[in-house]
């Protein structure tokens, strides 16, 4: 079964400015839907303040040491990566406010999204410091370094590429937070990250539905954007210090890896939009659709190889642990 685009318009006619204007009504509809389903929650309610105490330094408290934390080593690594990613919110806000504008429904969404994302960093940092889950000095140094570098989107050249990217990235972030909570070793941390993950899922739905409308308006351009984004996808935290090493540990630990990226992030969005079933595309759209299909097949094969290596490594670790 193929799905014909609702409306065919020459792709050359759809500039960023025209698309933003044409999608304004969709943004307003999705914004109103989001505001109805989003539930207010308070970050401070998920922080065990009674566990907090002064650190060394100005207040002369107790220096941090690793044994003070109940969070698992894997959970700690992923929590720091997730927090540093959230910390770059000023750069993300600048990117989307510049791309989508600050007026009308677009502007209302940009500010609402920023406000909701802001509480994620607040909640995670307060939790980490109150529970002494991480070295506060190293955390602050990493924050300063990461934010000083700033963030520049790979997709700032195109409105459609930007929408396609966040449709996948919001779901990737949701999965990362949720799995981090499961691996944290602390039920309260798991509960906190579940709240954050729920926000991220609502953000994904907003952008996914917006991307669906874009596919109807400008199918060839939107298909090209989807293919480019999927093929070249990078998480926004890729520039943080030690990201490659942390990402490898997170992958092996089962929080976020190729298999999860393929099965739980890319495929759900693509299936919902029925991207591979869209018919009536022009030459550029057909080319992008074909490239996307080939890439997904290759990624699935890479994920299968990763699964084998991961299973072997975990088996060796379990065997070594049993000998001790």
Short mmCIF file of N, CA, C and O in Angstrom, two decimals, residues 184-311:
data_model
loop_
_atom_site.label_atom_id
_atom_site.label_comp_id
_atom_site.label_asym_id
_atom_site.label_seq_id
_atom_site.Cartn_x
_atom_site.Cartn_y
_atom_site.Cartn_z
N UNK A 184 19.88 3.27 37.06
CA UNK A 184 20.49 4.15 38.07
C UNK A 184 20.71 3.46 39.41
O UNK A 184 21.57 3.88 40.20
N UNK A 185 19.92 2.45 39.72
CA UNK A 185 20.01 1.79 41.02
C UNK A 185 19.27 2.53 42.12
O UNK A 185 19.31 2.11 43.29
N UNK A 186 18.58 3.61 41.80
CA UNK A 186 17.85 4.39 42.80
C UNK A 186 16.41 4.58 42.31
O UNK A 186 16.19 5.26 41.30
N UNK A 187 15.42 4.04 43.00
CA UNK A 187 14.02 4.18 42.58
C UNK A 187 13.57 5.64 42.43
O UNK A 187 12.76 5.94 41.55
N UNK A 188 14.09 6.53 43.27
CA UNK A 188 13.71 7.93 43.17
C UNK A 188 14.25 8.55 41.88
O UNK A 188 13.56 9.32 41.21
N UNK A 189 15.48 8.22 41.55
CA UNK A 189 16.06 8.69 40.30
C UNK A 189 15.26 8.18 39.11
O UNK A 189 14.98 8.92 38.16
N UNK A 190 14.86 6.93 39.18
CA UNK A 190 14.05 6.34 38.12
C UNK A 190 12.73 7.09 37.98
O UNK A 190 12.27 7.37 36.87
N UNK A 191 12.13 7.45 39.09
CA UNK A 191 10.86 8.19 39.08
C UNK A 191 11.04 9.59 38.50
O UNK A 191 10.22 10.05 37.71
N UNK A 192 12.12 10.26 38.88
CA UNK A 192 12.40 11.59 38.36
C UNK A 192 12.60 11.55 36.85
O UNK A 192 12.02 12.36 36.10
N UNK A 193 13.41 10.63 36.38
CA UNK A 193 13.71 10.57 34.95
C UNK A 193 12.49 10.11 34.15
O UNK A 193 12.38 10.44 32.96
N UNK A 194 11.57 9.40 34.78
CA UNK A 194 10.32 9.06 34.10
C UNK A 194 9.51 10.32 33.82
O UNK A 194 8.87 10.44 32.76
N UNK A 195 9.50 11.26 34.76
CA UNK A 195 8.79 12.52 34.54
C UNK A 195 9.43 13.31 33.41
O UNK A 195 8.74 13.87 32.55
N UNK A 196 10.75 13.35 33.41
CA UNK A 196 11.47 14.06 32.35
C UNK A 196 11.22 13.39 31.00
O UNK A 196 10.98 14.07 29.99
N UNK A 197 11.27 12.06 30.99
CA UNK A 197 11.04 11.32 29.75
C UNK A 197 9.64 11.58 29.20
O UNK A 197 9.44 11.64 27.98
N UNK A 198 8.67 11.75 30.08
CA UNK A 198 7.31 12.03 29.62
C UNK A 198 7.24 13.38 28.91
O UNK A 198 6.58 13.51 27.88
N UNK A 199 7.93 14.39 29.46
CA UNK A 199 8.00 15.68 28.78
C UNK A 199 8.59 15.51 27.38
O UNK A 199 8.09 16.06 26.40
N UNK A 200 9.70 14.77 27.31
CA UNK A 200 10.39 14.60 26.02
C UNK A 200 9.49 13.88 25.02
O UNK A 200 9.52 14.18 23.82
N UNK A 201 8.69 12.95 25.50
CA UNK A 201 7.79 12.25 24.59
C UNK A 201 6.73 13.18 24.02
O UNK A 201 6.41 13.11 22.83
N UNK A 202 6.22 14.07 24.85
CA UNK A 202 5.24 15.05 24.36
C UNK A 202 5.87 15.99 23.34
O UNK A 202 5.23 16.38 22.36
N UNK A 203 7.12 16.35 23.56
CA UNK A 203 7.82 17.20 22.60
C UNK A 203 8.00 16.46 21.28
O UNK A 203 7.85 17.04 20.20
N UNK A 204 8.33 15.17 21.36
CA UNK A 204 8.47 14.36 20.15
C UNK A 204 7.16 14.33 19.37
O UNK A 204 7.16 14.51 18.14
N UNK A 205 6.04 14.14 20.05
CA UNK A 205 4.75 14.08 19.37
C UNK A 205 4.46 15.38 18.65
O UNK A 205 3.98 15.38 17.50
N UNK A 206 4.78 16.50 19.27
CA UNK A 206 4.58 17.81 18.64
C UNK A 206 5.35 17.88 17.32
O UNK A 206 4.79 18.21 16.27
N UNK A 207 6.63 17.59 17.37
CA UNK A 207 7.46 17.71 16.18
C UNK A 207 7.14 16.64 15.14
O UNK A 207 7.21 16.89 13.93
N UNK A 208 6.82 15.45 15.59
CA UNK A 208 6.45 14.38 14.66
C UNK A 208 5.20 14.76 13.87
O UNK A 208 5.12 14.57 12.64
N UNK A 209 4.20 15.31 14.55
CA UNK A 209 2.98 15.71 13.87
C UNK A 209 3.22 16.89 12.94
O UNK A 209 2.60 16.99 11.88
N UNK A 210 4.14 17.76 13.33
CA UNK A 210 4.51 18.88 12.46
C UNK A 210 5.23 18.35 11.21
O UNK A 210 4.99 18.84 10.09
N UNK A 211 6.07 17.36 11.40
CA UNK A 211 6.77 16.75 10.26
C UNK A 211 5.79 16.07 9.31
O UNK A 211 5.95 16.11 8.09
N UNK A 212 4.76 15.45 9.87
CA UNK A 212 3.74 14.82 9.02
C UNK A 212 3.05 15.86 8.14
O UNK A 212 2.83 15.63 6.95
N UNK A 213 2.73 17.01 8.72
CA UNK A 213 2.11 18.08 7.94
C UNK A 213 3.06 18.59 6.87
O UNK A 213 2.64 18.91 5.75
N UNK A 214 4.35 18.66 7.19
CA UNK A 214 5.34 19.10 6.21
C UNK A 214 5.44 18.12 5.05
O UNK A 214 5.62 18.52 3.89
N UNK A 215 5.32 16.83 5.34
CA UNK A 215 5.34 15.81 4.28
C UNK A 215 4.15 15.98 3.33
O UNK A 215 4.27 15.69 2.13
N UNK A 216 3.05 16.46 3.85
CA UNK A 216 1.88 16.67 3.00
C UNK A 216 2.04 17.93 2.14
O UNK A 216 1.62 17.95 0.99
N UNK A 217 2.67 18.95 2.70
CA UNK A 217 2.85 20.20 1.97
C UNK A 217 3.96 20.13 0.93
O UNK A 217 3.79 20.55 -0.21
N UNK A 218 5.09 19.61 1.37
CA UNK A 218 6.29 19.60 0.52
C UNK A 218 6.94 18.23 0.60
O UNK A 218 8.00 18.07 1.22
N UNK A 219 6.32 17.21 0.01
CA UNK A 219 6.77 15.84 0.20
C UNK A 219 8.20 15.57 -0.24
O UNK A 219 8.94 14.87 0.46
N UNK A 220 8.61 16.12 -1.36
CA UNK A 220 9.97 15.86 -1.84
C UNK A 220 11.01 16.49 -0.92
O UNK A 220 12.00 15.84 -0.53
N UNK A 221 10.78 17.74 -0.54
CA UNK A 221 11.72 18.42 0.35
C UNK A 221 11.74 17.76 1.73
O UNK A 221 12.80 17.59 2.33
N UNK A 222 10.58 17.39 2.23
CA UNK A 222 10.51 16.77 3.55
C UNK A 222 11.18 15.39 3.54
O UNK A 222 11.87 15.02 4.49
N UNK A 223 10.98 14.63 2.46
CA UNK A 223 11.62 13.32 2.36
C UNK A 223 13.14 13.48 2.32
O UNK A 223 13.88 12.70 2.95
N UNK A 224 13.60 14.48 1.59
CA UNK A 224 15.04 14.73 1.54
C UNK A 224 15.57 15.09 2.93
O UNK A 224 16.64 14.61 3.34
N UNK A 225 14.83 15.90 3.65
CA UNK A 225 15.25 16.30 5.00
C UNK A 225 15.29 15.10 5.93
O UNK A 225 16.24 14.93 6.71
N UNK A 226 14.28 14.25 5.87
CA UNK A 226 14.24 13.07 6.74
C UNK A 226 15.42 12.16 6.45
O UNK A 226 16.10 11.68 7.37
N UNK A 227 15.67 11.90 5.17
CA UNK A 227 16.79 11.04 4.81
C UNK A 227 18.12 11.61 5.29
O UNK A 227 18.94 10.90 5.87
N UNK A 228 18.32 12.89 5.06
CA UNK A 228 19.58 13.52 5.48
C UNK A 228 19.77 13.43 6.99
O UNK A 228 20.86 13.13 7.48
N UNK A 229 18.70 13.72 7.73
CA UNK A 229 18.79 13.72 9.19
C UNK A 229 19.05 12.32 9.72
O UNK A 229 19.91 12.12 10.59
N UNK A 230 18.33 11.34 9.23
CA UNK A 230 18.51 9.96 9.71
C UNK A 230 19.92 9.46 9.39
O UNK A 230 20.58 8.86 10.23
N UNK A 231 20.38 9.72 8.19
CA UNK A 231 21.69 9.22 7.77
C UNK A 231 22.82 9.88 8.53
O UNK A 231 23.84 9.25 8.85
N UNK A 232 22.65 11.15 8.87
CA UNK A 232 23.74 11.90 9.52
C UNK A 232 23.46 12.23 10.98
O UNK A 232 24.08 13.12 11.56
N UNK A 233 22.55 11.50 11.61
CA UNK A 233 22.08 11.84 12.96
C UNK A 233 23.21 11.81 13.99
O UNK A 233 24.01 10.86 14.04
N UNK A 234 23.26 12.86 14.81
CA UNK A 234 24.15 12.91 15.98
C UNK A 234 23.37 13.48 17.15
O UNK A 234 22.57 14.39 16.99
N UNK A 235 23.63 12.93 18.34
CA UNK A 235 23.01 13.49 19.53
C UNK A 235 23.58 14.87 19.81
O UNK A 235 24.75 15.15 19.49
N UNK A 236 22.81 15.78 20.42
CA UNK A 236 23.29 17.16 20.63
C UNK A 236 24.46 17.27 21.59
O UNK A 236 25.15 18.29 21.59
N UNK A 237 24.71 16.25 22.40
CA UNK A 237 25.82 16.31 23.35
C UNK A 237 27.14 15.83 22.81
O UNK A 237 28.09 15.66 23.57
N UNK A 238 27.22 15.64 21.48
CA UNK A 238 28.43 15.03 20.91
C UNK A 238 29.70 15.84 21.16
O UNK A 238 30.80 15.30 21.09
N UNK A 239 29.57 17.12 21.45
CA UNK A 239 30.76 17.95 21.64
C UNK A 239 31.24 18.05 23.08
O UNK A 239 32.24 18.73 23.34
N UNK A 240 30.58 17.38 24.01
CA UNK A 240 30.98 17.50 25.41
C UNK A 240 32.27 16.72 25.68
O UNK A 240 32.59 15.78 24.95
N UNK A 241 33.02 17.12 26.70
CA UNK A 241 34.29 16.43 26.99
C UNK A 241 34.07 14.96 27.34
O UNK A 241 33.18 14.62 28.12
N UNK A 242 34.87 14.09 26.71
CA UNK A 242 34.79 12.66 26.99
C UNK A 242 33.55 11.98 26.46
O UNK A 242 33.20 10.87 26.91
N UNK A 243 32.87 12.60 25.48
CA UNK A 243 31.59 12.06 25.03
C UNK A 243 31.75 10.67 24.41
O UNK A 243 30.94 9.77 24.66
N UNK A 244 32.78 10.48 23.58
CA UNK A 244 32.93 9.19 22.89
C UNK A 244 33.07 8.04 23.89
O UNK A 244 32.45 6.99 23.74
N UNK A 245 33.91 8.25 24.92
CA UNK A 245 34.11 7.20 25.91
C UNK A 245 32.82 6.95 26.69
O UNK A 245 32.43 5.80 26.93
N UNK A 246 32.15 8.02 27.09
CA UNK A 246 30.89 7.85 27.82
C UNK A 246 29.84 7.17 26.96
O UNK A 246 29.11 6.28 27.43
N UNK A 247 29.77 7.56 25.69
CA UNK A 247 28.78 6.97 24.79
C UNK A 247 29.03 5.48 24.61
O UNK A 247 28.07 4.69 24.52
N UNK A 248 30.30 5.08 24.57
CA UNK A 248 30.62 3.66 24.43
C UNK A 248 30.15 2.88 25.66
O UNK A 248 29.58 1.77 25.54
N UNK A 249 30.38 3.43 26.85
CA UNK A 249 29.94 2.75 28.07
C UNK A 249 28.42 2.69 28.15
O UNK A 249 27.84 1.69 28.59
N UNK A 250 27.77 3.78 27.74
CA UNK A 250 26.31 3.82 27.72
C UNK A 250 25.75 2.80 26.74
O UNK A 250 24.73 2.16 26.99
N UNK A 251 26.43 2.64 25.62
CA UNK A 251 25.99 1.68 24.61
C UNK A 251 26.12 0.25 25.11
O UNK A 251 25.17 -0.55 25.03
N UNK A 252 27.27 -0.08 25.67
CA UNK A 252 27.50 -1.44 26.17
C UNK A 252 26.54 -1.75 27.31
O UNK A 252 26.02 -2.86 27.44
N UNK A 253 26.27 -0.74 28.14
CA UNK A 253 25.38 -0.95 29.28
C UNK A 253 23.92 -1.07 28.91
O UNK A 253 23.09 -1.41 29.76
N UNK A 254 23.57 -0.77 27.66
CA UNK A 254 22.20 -0.95 27.21
C UNK A 254 21.29 0.24 27.44
O UNK A 254 20.06 0.10 27.38
N UNK A 255 21.89 1.41 27.67
CA UNK A 255 21.07 2.61 27.83
C UNK A 255 20.72 3.21 26.47
O UNK A 255 19.57 3.57 26.20
N UNK A 256 21.73 3.33 25.60
CA UNK A 256 21.48 3.84 24.25
C UNK A 256 22.57 3.32 23.33
O UNK A 256 23.75 3.58 23.56
N UNK A 257 22.17 2.59 22.31
CA UNK A 257 23.13 2.03 21.37
C UNK A 257 22.48 1.90 19.99
O UNK A 257 21.35 2.35 19.78
N UNK A 258 23.20 1.30 19.06
CA UNK A 258 22.71 1.20 17.68
C UNK A 258 21.37 0.47 17.59
O UNK A 258 20.48 0.88 16.85
N UNK A 259 21.24 -0.62 18.35
CA UNK A 259 19.99 -1.37 18.30
C UNK A 259 18.83 -0.53 18.82
O UNK A 259 17.75 -0.49 18.21
N UNK A 260 19.04 0.15 19.92
CA UNK A 260 18.00 1.01 20.48
C UNK A 260 17.69 2.16 19.52
O UNK A 260 16.52 2.51 19.30
N UNK A 261 18.73 2.75 18.94
CA UNK A 261 18.54 3.86 18.01
C UNK A 261 17.70 3.41 16.81
O UNK A 261 16.77 4.12 16.40
N UNK A 262 18.01 2.24 16.28
CA UNK A 262 17.28 1.74 15.11
C UNK A 262 15.85 1.34 15.47
O UNK A 262 14.88 1.75 14.82
N UNK A 263 15.72 0.52 16.53
CA UNK A 263 14.41 -0.08 16.85
C UNK A 263 13.46 0.85 17.59
O UNK A 263 12.24 0.82 17.36
N UNK A 264 14.01 1.66 18.50
CA UNK A 264 13.16 2.43 19.42
C UNK A 264 13.07 3.92 19.10
O UNK A 264 12.26 4.62 19.71
N UNK A 265 13.91 4.39 18.19
CA UNK A 265 13.89 5.82 17.85
C UNK A 265 13.53 6.03 16.38
O UNK A 265 12.50 6.63 16.06
N UNK A 266 14.34 5.50 15.48
CA UNK A 266 14.09 5.74 14.06
C UNK A 266 12.82 5.06 13.57
O UNK A 266 11.95 5.70 12.96
N UNK A 267 12.70 3.77 13.84
CA UNK A 267 11.58 3.01 13.27
C UNK A 267 10.22 3.49 13.76
O UNK A 267 9.28 3.59 12.95
N UNK A 268 10.03 3.79 15.05
CA UNK A 268 8.69 4.25 15.48
C UNK A 268 8.24 5.51 14.77
O UNK A 268 7.07 5.63 14.37
N UNK A 269 9.13 6.48 14.61
CA UNK A 269 8.76 7.73 13.94
C UNK A 269 8.49 7.47 12.46
O UNK A 269 7.49 7.94 11.89
N UNK A 270 9.38 6.73 11.81
CA UNK A 270 9.22 6.45 10.39
C UNK A 270 7.96 5.64 10.11
O UNK A 270 7.25 5.89 9.12
N UNK A 271 7.67 4.66 10.98
CA UNK A 271 6.45 3.86 10.79
C UNK A 271 5.19 4.71 10.98
O UNK A 271 4.22 4.57 10.24
N UNK A 272 5.22 5.57 12.01
CA UNK A 272 4.05 6.41 12.27
C UNK A 272 3.77 7.32 11.07
O UNK A 272 2.61 7.51 10.70
N UNK A 273 4.81 7.86 10.48
CA UNK A 273 4.65 8.75 9.32
C UNK A 273 4.49 7.97 8.02
O UNK A 273 4.19 8.58 6.99
N UNK A 274 4.73 6.65 8.08
CA UNK A 274 4.64 5.78 6.91
C UNK A 274 5.52 6.31 5.77
O UNK A 274 5.14 6.35 4.60
N UNK A 275 6.71 6.70 6.16
CA UNK A 275 7.63 7.37 5.24
C UNK A 275 7.98 6.49 4.04
O UNK A 275 8.06 6.99 2.90
N UNK A 276 8.18 5.20 4.27
CA UNK A 276 8.59 4.34 3.17
C UNK A 276 7.43 3.93 2.26
O UNK A 276 7.63 3.27 1.25
N UNK A 277 6.22 4.36 2.61
CA UNK A 277 5.04 4.01 1.81
C UNK A 277 4.50 5.19 1.01
O UNK A 277 3.56 5.03 0.24
N UNK A 278 5.06 6.35 1.20
CA UNK A 278 4.56 7.55 0.51
C UNK A 278 4.83 7.42 -0.98
O UNK A 278 5.95 7.15 -1.41
N UNK A 279 3.80 7.61 -1.78
CA UNK A 279 3.92 7.56 -3.22
C UNK A 279 3.77 8.93 -3.83
O UNK A 279 3.56 9.93 -3.14
N UNK A 280 3.85 9.00 -5.15
CA UNK A 280 3.66 10.26 -5.85
C UNK A 280 4.80 11.23 -5.70
O UNK A 280 4.64 12.44 -5.94
N UNK A 281 5.96 10.75 -5.29
CA UNK A 281 7.11 11.63 -5.10
C UNK A 281 7.77 11.96 -6.44
O UNK A 281 7.70 11.18 -7.39
N UNK A 282 8.44 13.10 -6.46
CA UNK A 282 9.23 13.46 -7.62
C UNK A 282 10.58 12.77 -7.57
O UNK A 282 10.88 12.01 -6.65
N UNK A 283 11.45 13.05 -8.54
CA UNK A 283 12.76 12.38 -8.59
C UNK A 283 13.58 12.56 -7.32
O UNK A 283 14.20 11.61 -6.83
N UNK A 284 13.60 13.77 -6.77
CA UNK A 284 14.39 14.02 -5.57
C UNK A 284 13.82 13.29 -4.37
O UNK A 284 14.55 12.72 -3.55
N UNK A 285 12.51 13.27 -4.24
CA UNK A 285 11.89 12.56 -3.15
C UNK A 285 12.10 11.06 -3.24
O UNK A 285 12.37 10.39 -2.24
N UNK A 286 11.98 10.52 -4.44
CA UNK A 286 12.20 9.09 -4.65
C UNK A 286 13.65 8.71 -4.33
O UNK A 286 13.90 7.67 -3.73
N UNK A 287 14.57 9.55 -4.74
CA UNK A 287 15.99 9.29 -4.45
C UNK A 287 16.23 9.28 -2.96
O UNK A 287 16.94 8.40 -2.43
N UNK A 288 15.66 10.25 -2.25
CA UNK A 288 15.84 10.32 -0.80
C UNK A 288 15.21 9.11 -0.12
O UNK A 288 15.77 8.54 0.82
N UNK A 289 14.04 8.71 -0.56
CA UNK A 289 13.35 7.55 0.01
C UNK A 289 14.17 6.28 -0.18
O UNK A 289 14.29 5.46 0.73
N UNK A 290 14.77 6.14 -1.37
CA UNK A 290 15.61 4.97 -1.64
C UNK A 290 16.87 4.99 -0.77
O UNK A 290 17.26 3.96 -0.20
N UNK A 291 17.50 6.14 -0.65
CA UNK A 291 18.69 6.26 0.20
C UNK A 291 18.37 5.92 1.64
O UNK A 291 19.16 5.26 2.33
N UNK A 292 17.22 6.37 2.09
CA UNK A 292 16.80 6.09 3.47
C UNK A 292 16.62 4.59 3.69
O UNK A 292 17.07 4.04 4.70
N UNK A 293 15.97 3.93 2.74
CA UNK A 293 15.76 2.50 2.88
C UNK A 293 17.07 1.73 2.92
O UNK A 293 17.24 0.80 3.74
N UNK A 294 18.00 2.09 2.07
CA UNK A 294 19.30 1.42 2.05
C UNK A 294 20.05 1.67 3.35
O UNK A 294 20.69 0.75 3.90
N UNK A 295 19.99 2.89 3.84
CA UNK A 295 20.69 3.21 5.09
C UNK A 295 20.11 2.41 6.25
O UNK A 295 20.87 1.87 7.08
N UNK A 296 18.80 2.33 6.33
CA UNK A 296 18.17 1.60 7.45
C UNK A 296 18.54 0.13 7.43
O UNK A 296 18.77 -0.48 8.48
N UNK A 297 18.61 -0.45 6.25
CA UNK A 297 19.02 -1.85 6.14
C UNK A 297 20.46 -2.03 6.63
O UNK A 297 20.77 -2.97 7.36
N UNK A 298 21.33 -1.10 6.24
CA UNK A 298 22.71 -1.17 6.69
C UNK A 298 22.85 -0.95 8.18
O UNK A 298 23.66 -1.61 8.85
N UNK A 299 22.04 -0.03 8.72
CA UNK A 299 22.09 0.24 10.16
C UNK A 299 21.61 -0.96 10.95
O UNK A 299 22.18 -1.29 12.01
N UNK A 300 20.60 -1.64 10.45
CA UNK A 300 20.10 -2.83 11.12
C UNK A 300 21.18 -3.92 11.16
O UNK A 300 21.36 -4.61 12.17
N UNK A 301 21.93 -4.05 10.07
CA UNK A 301 23.03 -5.02 10.04
C UNK A 301 24.13 -4.63 11.02
O UNK A 301 24.69 -5.49 11.72
N UNK A 302 24.45 -3.34 11.10
CA UNK A 302 25.45 -2.87 12.06
C UNK A 302 24.98 -3.13 13.49
O UNK A 302 25.78 -3.52 14.35
N UNK A 303 23.70 -2.92 13.73
CA UNK A 303 23.15 -3.14 15.06
C UNK A 303 23.23 -4.62 15.44
O UNK A 303 23.50 -4.96 16.60
N UNK A 304 23.02 -5.50 14.46
CA UNK A 304 23.12 -6.93 14.73
C UNK A 304 24.54 -7.31 15.14
O UNK A 304 24.75 -8.11 16.06
N UNK A 305 25.53 -6.73 14.46
CA UNK A 305 26.93 -6.99 14.82
C UNK A 305 27.24 -6.44 16.21
O UNK A 305 27.95 -7.08 17.00
N UNK A 306 26.70 -5.25 16.51
CA UNK A 306 26.90 -4.69 17.84
C UNK A 306 26.27 -5.60 18.90
O UNK A 306 26.86 -5.82 19.97
N UNK A 307 25.08 -6.10 18.63
CA UNK A 307 24.41 -7.00 19.58
C UNK A 307 25.30 -8.19 19.93
O UNK A 307 25.40 -8.59 21.10
N UNK A 308 25.95 -8.75 18.92
CA UNK A 308 26.82 -9.90 19.14
C UNK A 308 28.02 -9.53 19.99
O UNK A 308 28.38 -10.26 20.93
N UNK A 309 28.66 -8.40 19.68
CA UNK A 309 29.83 -7.95 20.45
C UNK A 309 29.44 -7.62 21.89
O UNK A 309 30.16 -7.93 22.83
N UNK A 310 28.29 -6.97 22.05
CA UNK A 310 27.83 -6.61 23.39
C UNK A 310 27.57 -7.86 24.22
O UNK A 310 28.00 -7.94 25.39
N UNK A 311 26.90 -8.85 23.64
CA UNK A 311 26.60 -10.08 24.37
C UNK A 311 27.88 -10.80 24.79
O UNK A 311 27.99 -11.29 25.92
#
